[in-house]
mmCIF file with all atom_site columns, C-alpha atoms in Angstrom:
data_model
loop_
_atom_site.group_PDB
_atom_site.id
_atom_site.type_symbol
_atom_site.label_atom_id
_atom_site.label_alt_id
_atom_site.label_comp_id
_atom_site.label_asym_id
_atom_site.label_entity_id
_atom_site.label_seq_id
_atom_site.pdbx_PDB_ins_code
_atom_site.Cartn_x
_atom_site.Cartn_y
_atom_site.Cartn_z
_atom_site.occupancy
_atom_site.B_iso_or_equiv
_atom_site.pdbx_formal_charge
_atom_site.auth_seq_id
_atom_site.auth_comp_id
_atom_site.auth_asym_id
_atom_site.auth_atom_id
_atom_site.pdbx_PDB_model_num
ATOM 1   C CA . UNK A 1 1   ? 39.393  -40.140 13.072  1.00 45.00 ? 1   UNK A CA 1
ATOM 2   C CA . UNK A 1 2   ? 37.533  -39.083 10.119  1.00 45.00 ? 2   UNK A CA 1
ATOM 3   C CA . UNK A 1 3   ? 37.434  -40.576 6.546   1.00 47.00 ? 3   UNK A CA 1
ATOM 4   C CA . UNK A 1 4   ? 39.909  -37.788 4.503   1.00 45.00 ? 4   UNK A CA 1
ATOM 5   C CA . UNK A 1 5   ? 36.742  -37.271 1.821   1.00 43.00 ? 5   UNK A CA 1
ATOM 6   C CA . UNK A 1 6   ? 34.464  -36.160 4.592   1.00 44.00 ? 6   UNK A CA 1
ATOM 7   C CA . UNK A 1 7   ? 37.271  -33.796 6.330   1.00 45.00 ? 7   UNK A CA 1
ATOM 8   C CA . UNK A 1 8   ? 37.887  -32.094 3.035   1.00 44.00 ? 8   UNK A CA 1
ATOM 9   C CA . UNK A 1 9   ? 34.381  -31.597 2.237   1.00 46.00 ? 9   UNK A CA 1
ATOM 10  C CA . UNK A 1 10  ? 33.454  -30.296 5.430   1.00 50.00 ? 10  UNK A CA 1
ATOM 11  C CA . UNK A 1 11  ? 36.342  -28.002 5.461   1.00 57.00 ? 11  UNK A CA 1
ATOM 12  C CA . UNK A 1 12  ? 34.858  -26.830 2.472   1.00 56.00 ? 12  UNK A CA 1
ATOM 13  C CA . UNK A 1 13  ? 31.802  -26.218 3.560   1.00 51.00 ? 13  UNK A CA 1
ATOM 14  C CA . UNK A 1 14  ? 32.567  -24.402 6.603   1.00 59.00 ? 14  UNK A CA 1
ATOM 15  C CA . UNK A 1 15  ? 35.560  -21.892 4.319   1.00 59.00 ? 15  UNK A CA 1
ATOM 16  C CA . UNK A 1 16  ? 32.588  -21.292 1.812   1.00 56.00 ? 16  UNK A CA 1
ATOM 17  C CA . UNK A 1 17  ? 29.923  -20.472 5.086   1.00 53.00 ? 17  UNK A CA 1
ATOM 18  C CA . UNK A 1 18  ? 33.144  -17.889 6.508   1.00 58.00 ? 18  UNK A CA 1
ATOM 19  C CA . UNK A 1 19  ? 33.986  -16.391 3.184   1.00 58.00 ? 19  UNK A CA 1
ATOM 20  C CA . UNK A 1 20  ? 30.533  -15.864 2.656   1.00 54.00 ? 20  UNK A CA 1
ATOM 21  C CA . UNK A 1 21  ? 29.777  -14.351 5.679   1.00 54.00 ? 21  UNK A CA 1
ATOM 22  C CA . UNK A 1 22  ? 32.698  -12.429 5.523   1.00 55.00 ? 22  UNK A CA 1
ATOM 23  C CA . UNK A 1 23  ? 31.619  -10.609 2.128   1.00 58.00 ? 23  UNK A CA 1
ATOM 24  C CA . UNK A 1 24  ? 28.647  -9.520  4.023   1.00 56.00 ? 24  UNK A CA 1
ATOM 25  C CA . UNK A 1 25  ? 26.297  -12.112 2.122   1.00 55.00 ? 25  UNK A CA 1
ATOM 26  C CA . UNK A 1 26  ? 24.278  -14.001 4.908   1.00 56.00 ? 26  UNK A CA 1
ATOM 27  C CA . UNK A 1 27  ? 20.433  -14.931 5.131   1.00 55.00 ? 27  UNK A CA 1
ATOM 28  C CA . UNK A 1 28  ? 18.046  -13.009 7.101   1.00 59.00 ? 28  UNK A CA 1
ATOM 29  C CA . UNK A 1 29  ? 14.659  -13.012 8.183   1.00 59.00 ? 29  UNK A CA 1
ATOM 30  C CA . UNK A 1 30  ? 12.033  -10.381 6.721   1.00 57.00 ? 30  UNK A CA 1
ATOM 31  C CA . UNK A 1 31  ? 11.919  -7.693  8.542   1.00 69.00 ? 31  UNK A CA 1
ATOM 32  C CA . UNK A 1 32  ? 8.695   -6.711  7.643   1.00 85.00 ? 32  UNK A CA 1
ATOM 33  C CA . UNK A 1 33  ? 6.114   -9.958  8.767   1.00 82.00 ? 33  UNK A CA 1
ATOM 34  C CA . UNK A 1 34  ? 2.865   -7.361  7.610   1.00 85.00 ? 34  UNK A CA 1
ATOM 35  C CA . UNK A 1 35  ? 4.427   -8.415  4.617   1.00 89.00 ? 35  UNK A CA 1
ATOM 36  C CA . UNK A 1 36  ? 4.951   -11.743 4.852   1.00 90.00 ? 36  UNK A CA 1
ATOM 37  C CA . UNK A 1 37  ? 1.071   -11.826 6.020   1.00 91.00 ? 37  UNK A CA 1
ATOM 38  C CA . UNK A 1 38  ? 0.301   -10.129 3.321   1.00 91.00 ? 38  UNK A CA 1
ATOM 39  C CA . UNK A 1 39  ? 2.044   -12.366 0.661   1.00 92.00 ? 39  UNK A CA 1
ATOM 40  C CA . UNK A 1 40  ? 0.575   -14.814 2.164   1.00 92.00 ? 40  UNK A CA 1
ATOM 41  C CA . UNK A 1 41  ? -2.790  -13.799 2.284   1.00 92.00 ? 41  UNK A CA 1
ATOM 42  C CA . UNK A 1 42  ? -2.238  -13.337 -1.884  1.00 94.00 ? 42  UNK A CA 1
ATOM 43  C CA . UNK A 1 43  ? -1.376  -16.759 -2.292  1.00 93.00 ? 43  UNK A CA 1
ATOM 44  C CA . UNK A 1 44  ? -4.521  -18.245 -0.545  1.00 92.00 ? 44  UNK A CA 1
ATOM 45  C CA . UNK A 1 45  ? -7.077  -15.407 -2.336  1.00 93.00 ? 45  UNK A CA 1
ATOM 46  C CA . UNK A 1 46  ? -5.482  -16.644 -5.527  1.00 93.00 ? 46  UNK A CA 1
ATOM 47  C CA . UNK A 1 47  ? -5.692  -20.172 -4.871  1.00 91.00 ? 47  UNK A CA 1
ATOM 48  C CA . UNK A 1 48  ? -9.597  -20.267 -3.096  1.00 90.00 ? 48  UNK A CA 1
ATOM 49  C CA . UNK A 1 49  ? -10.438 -18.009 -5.745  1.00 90.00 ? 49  UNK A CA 1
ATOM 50  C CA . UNK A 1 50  ? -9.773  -19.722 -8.481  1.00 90.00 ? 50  UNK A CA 1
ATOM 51  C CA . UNK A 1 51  ? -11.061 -23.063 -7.104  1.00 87.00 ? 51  UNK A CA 1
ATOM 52  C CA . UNK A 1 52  ? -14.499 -20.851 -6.022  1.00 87.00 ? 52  UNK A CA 1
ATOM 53  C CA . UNK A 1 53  ? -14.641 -19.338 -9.521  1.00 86.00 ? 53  UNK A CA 1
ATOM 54  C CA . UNK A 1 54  ? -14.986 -22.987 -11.401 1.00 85.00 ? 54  UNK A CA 1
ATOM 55  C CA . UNK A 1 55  ? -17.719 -23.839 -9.178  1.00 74.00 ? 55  UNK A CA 1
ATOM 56  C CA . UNK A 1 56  ? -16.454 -27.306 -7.726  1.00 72.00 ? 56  UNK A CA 1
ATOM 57  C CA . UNK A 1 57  ? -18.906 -27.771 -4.691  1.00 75.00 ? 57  UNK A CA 1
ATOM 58  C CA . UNK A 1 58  ? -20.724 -30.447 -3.874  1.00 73.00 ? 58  UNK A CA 1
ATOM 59  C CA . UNK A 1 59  ? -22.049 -31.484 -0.673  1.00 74.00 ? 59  UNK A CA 1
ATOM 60  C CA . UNK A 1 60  ? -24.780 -29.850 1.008   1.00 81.00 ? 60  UNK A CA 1
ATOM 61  C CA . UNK A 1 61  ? -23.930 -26.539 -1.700  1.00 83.00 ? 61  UNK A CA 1
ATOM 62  C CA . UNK A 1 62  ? -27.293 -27.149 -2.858  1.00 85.00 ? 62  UNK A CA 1
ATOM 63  C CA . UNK A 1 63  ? -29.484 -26.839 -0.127  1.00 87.00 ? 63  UNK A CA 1
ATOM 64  C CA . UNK A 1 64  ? -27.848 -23.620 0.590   1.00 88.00 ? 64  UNK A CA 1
ATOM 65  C CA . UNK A 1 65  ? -28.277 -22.509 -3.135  1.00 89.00 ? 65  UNK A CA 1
ATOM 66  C CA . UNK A 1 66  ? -32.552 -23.433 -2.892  1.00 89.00 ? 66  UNK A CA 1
ATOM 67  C CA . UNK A 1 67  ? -32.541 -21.069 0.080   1.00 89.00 ? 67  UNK A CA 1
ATOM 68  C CA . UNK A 1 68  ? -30.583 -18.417 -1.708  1.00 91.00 ? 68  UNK A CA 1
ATOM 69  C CA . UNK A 1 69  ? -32.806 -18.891 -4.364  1.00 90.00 ? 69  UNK A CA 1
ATOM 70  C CA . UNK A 1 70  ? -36.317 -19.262 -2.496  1.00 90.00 ? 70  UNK A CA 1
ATOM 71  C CA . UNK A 1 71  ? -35.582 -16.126 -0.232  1.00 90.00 ? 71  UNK A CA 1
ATOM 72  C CA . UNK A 1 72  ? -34.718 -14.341 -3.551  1.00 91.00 ? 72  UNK A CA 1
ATOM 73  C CA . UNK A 1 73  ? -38.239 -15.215 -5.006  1.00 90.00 ? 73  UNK A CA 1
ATOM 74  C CA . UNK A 1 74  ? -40.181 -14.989 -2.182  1.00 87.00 ? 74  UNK A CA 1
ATOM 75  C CA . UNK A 1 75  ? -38.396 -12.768 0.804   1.00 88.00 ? 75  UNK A CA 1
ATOM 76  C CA . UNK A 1 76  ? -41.500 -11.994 2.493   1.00 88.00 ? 76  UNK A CA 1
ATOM 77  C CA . UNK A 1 77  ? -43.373 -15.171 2.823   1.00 84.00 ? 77  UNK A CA 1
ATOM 78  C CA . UNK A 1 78  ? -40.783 -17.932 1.829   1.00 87.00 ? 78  UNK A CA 1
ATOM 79  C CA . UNK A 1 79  ? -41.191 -21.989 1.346   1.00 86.00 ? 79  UNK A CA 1
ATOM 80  C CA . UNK A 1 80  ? -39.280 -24.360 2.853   1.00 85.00 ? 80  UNK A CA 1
ATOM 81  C CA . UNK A 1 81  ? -36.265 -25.162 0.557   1.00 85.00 ? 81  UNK A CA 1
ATOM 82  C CA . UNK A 1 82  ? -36.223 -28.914 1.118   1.00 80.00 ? 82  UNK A CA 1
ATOM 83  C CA . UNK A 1 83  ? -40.098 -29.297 0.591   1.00 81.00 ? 83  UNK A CA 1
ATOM 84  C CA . UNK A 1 84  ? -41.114 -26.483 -1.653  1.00 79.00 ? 84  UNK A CA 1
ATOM 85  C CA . UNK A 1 85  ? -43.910 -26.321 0.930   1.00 82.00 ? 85  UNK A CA 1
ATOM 86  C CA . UNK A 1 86  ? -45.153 -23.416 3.797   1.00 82.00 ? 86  UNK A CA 1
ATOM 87  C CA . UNK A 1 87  ? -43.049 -23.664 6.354   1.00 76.00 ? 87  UNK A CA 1
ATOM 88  C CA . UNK A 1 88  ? -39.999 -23.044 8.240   1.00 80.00 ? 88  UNK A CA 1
ATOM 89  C CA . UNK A 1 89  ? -36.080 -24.208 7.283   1.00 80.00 ? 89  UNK A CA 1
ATOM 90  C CA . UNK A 1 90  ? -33.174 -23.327 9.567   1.00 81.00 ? 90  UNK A CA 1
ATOM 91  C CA . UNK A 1 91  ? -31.789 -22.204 5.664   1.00 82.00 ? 91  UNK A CA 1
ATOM 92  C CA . UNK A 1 92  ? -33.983 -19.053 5.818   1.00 87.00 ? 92  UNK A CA 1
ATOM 93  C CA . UNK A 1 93  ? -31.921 -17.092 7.446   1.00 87.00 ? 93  UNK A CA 1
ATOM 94  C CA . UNK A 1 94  ? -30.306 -13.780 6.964   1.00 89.00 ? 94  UNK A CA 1
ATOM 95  C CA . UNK A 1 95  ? -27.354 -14.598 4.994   1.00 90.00 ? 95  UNK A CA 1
ATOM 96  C CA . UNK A 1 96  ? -29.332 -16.565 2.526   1.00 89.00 ? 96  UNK A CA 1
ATOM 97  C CA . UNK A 1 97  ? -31.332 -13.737 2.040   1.00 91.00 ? 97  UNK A CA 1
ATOM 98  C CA . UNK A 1 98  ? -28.514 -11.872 1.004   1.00 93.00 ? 98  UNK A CA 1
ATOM 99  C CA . UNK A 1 99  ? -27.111 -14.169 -1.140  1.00 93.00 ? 99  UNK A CA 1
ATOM 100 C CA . UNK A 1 100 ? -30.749 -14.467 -2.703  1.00 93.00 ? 100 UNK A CA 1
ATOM 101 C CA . UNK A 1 101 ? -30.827 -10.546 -3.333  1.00 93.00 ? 101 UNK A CA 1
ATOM 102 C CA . UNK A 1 102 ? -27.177 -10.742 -4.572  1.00 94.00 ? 102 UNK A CA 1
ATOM 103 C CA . UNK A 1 103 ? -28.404 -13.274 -7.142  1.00 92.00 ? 103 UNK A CA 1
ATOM 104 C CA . UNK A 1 104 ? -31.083 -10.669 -8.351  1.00 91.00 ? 104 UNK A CA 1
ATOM 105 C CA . UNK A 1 105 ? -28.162 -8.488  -9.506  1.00 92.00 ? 105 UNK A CA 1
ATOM 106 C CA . UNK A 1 106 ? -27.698 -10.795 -12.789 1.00 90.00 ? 106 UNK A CA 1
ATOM 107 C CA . UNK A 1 107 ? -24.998 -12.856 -11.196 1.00 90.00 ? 107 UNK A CA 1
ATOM 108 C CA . UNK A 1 108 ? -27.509 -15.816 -10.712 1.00 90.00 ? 108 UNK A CA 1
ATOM 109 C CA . UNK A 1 109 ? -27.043 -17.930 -7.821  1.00 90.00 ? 109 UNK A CA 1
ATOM 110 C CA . UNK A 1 110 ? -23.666 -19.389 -8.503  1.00 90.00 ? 110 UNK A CA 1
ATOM 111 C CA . UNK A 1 111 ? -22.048 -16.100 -8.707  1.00 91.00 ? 111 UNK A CA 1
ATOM 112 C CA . UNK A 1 112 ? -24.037 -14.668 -5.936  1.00 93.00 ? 112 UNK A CA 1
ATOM 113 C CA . UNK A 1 113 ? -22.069 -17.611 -3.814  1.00 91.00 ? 113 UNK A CA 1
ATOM 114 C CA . UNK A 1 114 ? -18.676 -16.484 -5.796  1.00 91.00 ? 114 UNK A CA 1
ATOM 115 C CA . UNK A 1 115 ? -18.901 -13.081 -4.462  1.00 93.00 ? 115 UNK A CA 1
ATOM 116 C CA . UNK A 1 116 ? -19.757 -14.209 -0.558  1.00 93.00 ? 116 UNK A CA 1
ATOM 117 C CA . UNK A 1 117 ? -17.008 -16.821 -1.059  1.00 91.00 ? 117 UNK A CA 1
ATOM 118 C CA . UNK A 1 118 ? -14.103 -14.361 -1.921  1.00 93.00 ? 118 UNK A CA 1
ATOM 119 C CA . UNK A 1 119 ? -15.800 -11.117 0.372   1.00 94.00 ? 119 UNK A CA 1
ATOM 120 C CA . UNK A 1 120 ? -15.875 -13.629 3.212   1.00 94.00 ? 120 UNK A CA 1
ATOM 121 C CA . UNK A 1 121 ? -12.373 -15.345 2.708   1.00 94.00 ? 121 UNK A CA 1
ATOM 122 C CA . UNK A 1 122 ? -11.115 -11.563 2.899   1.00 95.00 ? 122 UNK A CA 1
ATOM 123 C CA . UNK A 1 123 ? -13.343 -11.331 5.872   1.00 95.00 ? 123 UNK A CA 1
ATOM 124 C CA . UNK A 1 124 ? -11.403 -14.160 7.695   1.00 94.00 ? 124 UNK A CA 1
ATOM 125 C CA . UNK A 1 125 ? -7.965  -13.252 6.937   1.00 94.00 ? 125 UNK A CA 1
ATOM 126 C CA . UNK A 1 126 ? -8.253  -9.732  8.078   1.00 94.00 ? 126 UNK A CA 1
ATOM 127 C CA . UNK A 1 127 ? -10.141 -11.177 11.448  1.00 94.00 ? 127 UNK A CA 1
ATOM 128 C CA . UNK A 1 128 ? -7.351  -13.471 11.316  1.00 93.00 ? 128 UNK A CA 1
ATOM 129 C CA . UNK A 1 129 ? -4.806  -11.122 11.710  1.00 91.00 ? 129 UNK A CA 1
ATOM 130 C CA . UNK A 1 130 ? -6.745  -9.193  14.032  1.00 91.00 ? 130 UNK A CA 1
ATOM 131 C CA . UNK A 1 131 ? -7.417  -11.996 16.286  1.00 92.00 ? 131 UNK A CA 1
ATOM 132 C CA . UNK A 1 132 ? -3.469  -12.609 16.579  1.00 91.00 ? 132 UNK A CA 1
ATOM 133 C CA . UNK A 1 133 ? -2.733  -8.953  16.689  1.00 87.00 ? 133 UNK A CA 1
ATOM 134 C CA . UNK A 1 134 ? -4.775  -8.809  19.661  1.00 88.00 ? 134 UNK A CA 1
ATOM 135 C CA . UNK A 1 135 ? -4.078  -11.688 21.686  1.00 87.00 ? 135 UNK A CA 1
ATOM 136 C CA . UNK A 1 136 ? -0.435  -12.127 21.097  1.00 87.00 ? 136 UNK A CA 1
ATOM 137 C CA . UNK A 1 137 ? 1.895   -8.889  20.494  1.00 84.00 ? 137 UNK A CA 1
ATOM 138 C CA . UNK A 1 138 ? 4.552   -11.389 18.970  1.00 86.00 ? 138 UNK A CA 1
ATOM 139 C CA . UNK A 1 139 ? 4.901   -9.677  15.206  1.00 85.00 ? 139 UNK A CA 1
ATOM 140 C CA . UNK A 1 140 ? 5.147   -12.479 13.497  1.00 89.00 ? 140 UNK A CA 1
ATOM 141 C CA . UNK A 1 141 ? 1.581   -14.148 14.906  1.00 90.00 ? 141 UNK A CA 1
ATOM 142 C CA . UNK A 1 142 ? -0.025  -12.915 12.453  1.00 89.00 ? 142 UNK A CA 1
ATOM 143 C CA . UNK A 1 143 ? 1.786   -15.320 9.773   1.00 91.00 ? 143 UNK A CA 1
ATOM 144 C CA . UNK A 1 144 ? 2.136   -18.204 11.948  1.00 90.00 ? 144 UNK A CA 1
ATOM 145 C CA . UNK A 1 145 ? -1.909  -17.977 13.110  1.00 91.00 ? 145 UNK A CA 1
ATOM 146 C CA . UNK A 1 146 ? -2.637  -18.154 9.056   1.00 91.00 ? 146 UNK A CA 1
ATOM 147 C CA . UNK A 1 147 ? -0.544  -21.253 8.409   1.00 92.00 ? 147 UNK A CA 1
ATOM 148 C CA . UNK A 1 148 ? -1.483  -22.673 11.493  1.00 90.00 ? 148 UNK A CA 1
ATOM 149 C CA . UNK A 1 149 ? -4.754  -22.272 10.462  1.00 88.00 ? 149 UNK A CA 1
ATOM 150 C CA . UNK A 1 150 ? -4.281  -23.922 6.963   1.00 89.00 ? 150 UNK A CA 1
ATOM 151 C CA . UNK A 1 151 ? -2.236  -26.427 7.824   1.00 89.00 ? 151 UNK A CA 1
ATOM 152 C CA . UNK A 1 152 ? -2.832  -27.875 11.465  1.00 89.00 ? 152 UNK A CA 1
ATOM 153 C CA . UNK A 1 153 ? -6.273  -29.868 11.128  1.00 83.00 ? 153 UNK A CA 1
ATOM 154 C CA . UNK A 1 154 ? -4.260  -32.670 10.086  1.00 78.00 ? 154 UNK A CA 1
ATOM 155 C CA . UNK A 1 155 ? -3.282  -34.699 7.026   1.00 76.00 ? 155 UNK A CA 1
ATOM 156 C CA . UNK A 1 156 ? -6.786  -35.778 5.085   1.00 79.00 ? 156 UNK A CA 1
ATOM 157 C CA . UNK A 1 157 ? -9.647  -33.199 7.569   1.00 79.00 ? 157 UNK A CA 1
ATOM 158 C CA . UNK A 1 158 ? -12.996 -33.640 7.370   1.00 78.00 ? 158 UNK A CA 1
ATOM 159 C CA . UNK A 1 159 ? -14.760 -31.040 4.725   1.00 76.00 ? 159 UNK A CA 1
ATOM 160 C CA . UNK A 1 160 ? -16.973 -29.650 7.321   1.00 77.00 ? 160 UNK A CA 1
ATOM 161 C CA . UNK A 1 161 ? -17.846 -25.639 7.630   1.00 75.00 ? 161 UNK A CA 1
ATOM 162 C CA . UNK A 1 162 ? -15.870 -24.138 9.750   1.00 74.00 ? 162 UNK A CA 1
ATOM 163 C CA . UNK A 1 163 ? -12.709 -26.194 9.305   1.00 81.00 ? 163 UNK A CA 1
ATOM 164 C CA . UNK A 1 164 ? -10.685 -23.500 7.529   1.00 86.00 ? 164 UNK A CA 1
ATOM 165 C CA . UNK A 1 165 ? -7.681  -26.008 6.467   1.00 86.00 ? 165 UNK A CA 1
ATOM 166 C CA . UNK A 1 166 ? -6.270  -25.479 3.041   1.00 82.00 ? 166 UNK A CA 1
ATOM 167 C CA . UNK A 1 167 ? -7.670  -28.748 1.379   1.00 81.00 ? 167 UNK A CA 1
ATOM 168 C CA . UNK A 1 168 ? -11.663 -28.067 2.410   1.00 82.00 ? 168 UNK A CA 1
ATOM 169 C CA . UNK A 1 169 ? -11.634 -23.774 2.470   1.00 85.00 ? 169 UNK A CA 1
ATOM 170 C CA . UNK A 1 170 ? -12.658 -23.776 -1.217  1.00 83.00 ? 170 UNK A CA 1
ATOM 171 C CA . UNK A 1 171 ? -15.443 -25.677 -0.439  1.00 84.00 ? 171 UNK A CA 1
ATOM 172 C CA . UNK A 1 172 ? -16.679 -24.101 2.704   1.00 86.00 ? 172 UNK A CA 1
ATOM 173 C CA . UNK A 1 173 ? -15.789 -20.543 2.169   1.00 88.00 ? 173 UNK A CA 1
ATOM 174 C CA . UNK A 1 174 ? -19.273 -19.906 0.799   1.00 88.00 ? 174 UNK A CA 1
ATOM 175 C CA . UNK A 1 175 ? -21.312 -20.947 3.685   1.00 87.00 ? 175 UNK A CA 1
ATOM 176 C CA . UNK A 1 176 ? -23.045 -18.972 6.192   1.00 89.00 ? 176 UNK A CA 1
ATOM 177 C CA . UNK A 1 177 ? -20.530 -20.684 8.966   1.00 89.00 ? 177 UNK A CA 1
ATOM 178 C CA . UNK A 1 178 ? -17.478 -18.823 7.581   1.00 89.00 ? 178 UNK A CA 1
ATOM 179 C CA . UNK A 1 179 ? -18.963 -15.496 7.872   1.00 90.00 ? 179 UNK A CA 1
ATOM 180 C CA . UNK A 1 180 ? -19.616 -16.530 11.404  1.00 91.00 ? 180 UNK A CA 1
ATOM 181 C CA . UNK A 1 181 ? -16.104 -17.469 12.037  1.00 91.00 ? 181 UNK A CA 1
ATOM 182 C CA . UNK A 1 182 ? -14.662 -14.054 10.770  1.00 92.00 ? 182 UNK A CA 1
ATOM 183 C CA . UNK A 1 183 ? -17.523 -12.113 12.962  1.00 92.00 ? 183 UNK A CA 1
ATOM 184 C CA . UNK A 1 184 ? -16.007 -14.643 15.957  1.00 92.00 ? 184 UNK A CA 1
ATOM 185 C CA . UNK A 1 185 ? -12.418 -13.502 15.067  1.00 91.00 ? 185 UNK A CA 1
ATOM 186 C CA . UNK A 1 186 ? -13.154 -10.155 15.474  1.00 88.00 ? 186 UNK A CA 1
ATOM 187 C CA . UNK A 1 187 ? -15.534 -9.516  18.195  1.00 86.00 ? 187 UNK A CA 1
ATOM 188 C CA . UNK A 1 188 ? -12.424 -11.204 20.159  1.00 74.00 ? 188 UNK A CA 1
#
């Protein structure tokens, strides 16, 4: 035996659900989930961007800059980065080099590691999609791989490159490791 208050509301309830239904007004899913990816996608280039634009980094940002910036004053015959003295760094590597070169363009350093941040962030979400496309023919993988992605590494991860969860990407989107990531996503 029910309470009378919770009969009548429920019998509300369930004549507004029929009525509703009945008018033709009911919810449906998108039919369209390149769309969904690509809303998606929107909302985290807005988001990194913005966090990569005001320059926030810490960590070991600065040992990648010195790199950037030794290979961009000396390509041919480079200093270690940590010493300033001849010898070899596991920084001087190719995609210092062209973040050093990029630098020579005017941006300066910073916005030499702006540009890599937001090219490579595109990078990853198009491997991203890719990688689901490829390995699962389920339409809507490619959403659920991206949010997965953001959102499974738990509640407080560790700000370490290649953990591409929501609360660190801004900060590791720049390095070297990310751009290793997307080539890993698509050679898959």
């Amino acid at each position: 035996v029910r309470p009378c208050g919770i009969a009548v509301a429920s019998s509300a309830v369930t004549a507004r659900v029929q009525s509703s239904m009945a008018e033709g007004v009911r919810w449906r899913r998108p039919e369209r989930p390149e769309l969904v990816y690509v809303g998606l996608c929107g909302v985290v280039l807005l988001a990194v961007t913005r966090f990569v634009v005001e320059r926030n980094w810490g960590g070991d940002y600065w040992e990648h800059a010195a790199a950037a910036v030794e290979l961009a004053q000396h390509p041919l015959a480079p200093s270690n980065p940590y010493t300033g003295t001849p010898g070899d760094s596991v920084l001087l590597d190719t995609w210092h080099l062209l973040v050093g070169f990029l630098s020579r363009t005017g941006l300066g350093v910073q916005g030499a590691f702006v540009v890599a941040a937001v090219v490579q962030l595109i990078a990853v979400l198009a491997a991203l999609r890719s990688f689901a496309r490829h390995f699962v023919r389920w339409t809507w993988a490619g959403p659920c791989f991206l949010v997965g992605t953001l959102v499974f590494w738990g509640w407080q991860p560790s700000r370490w490159s290649g953990f591409l969860d929501f609360n660190g990407l801004g900060f590791v989107i720049p390095y070297p490791s990310t751009g290793a990531t997307a080539l890993m996503l698509w050679g898959a």
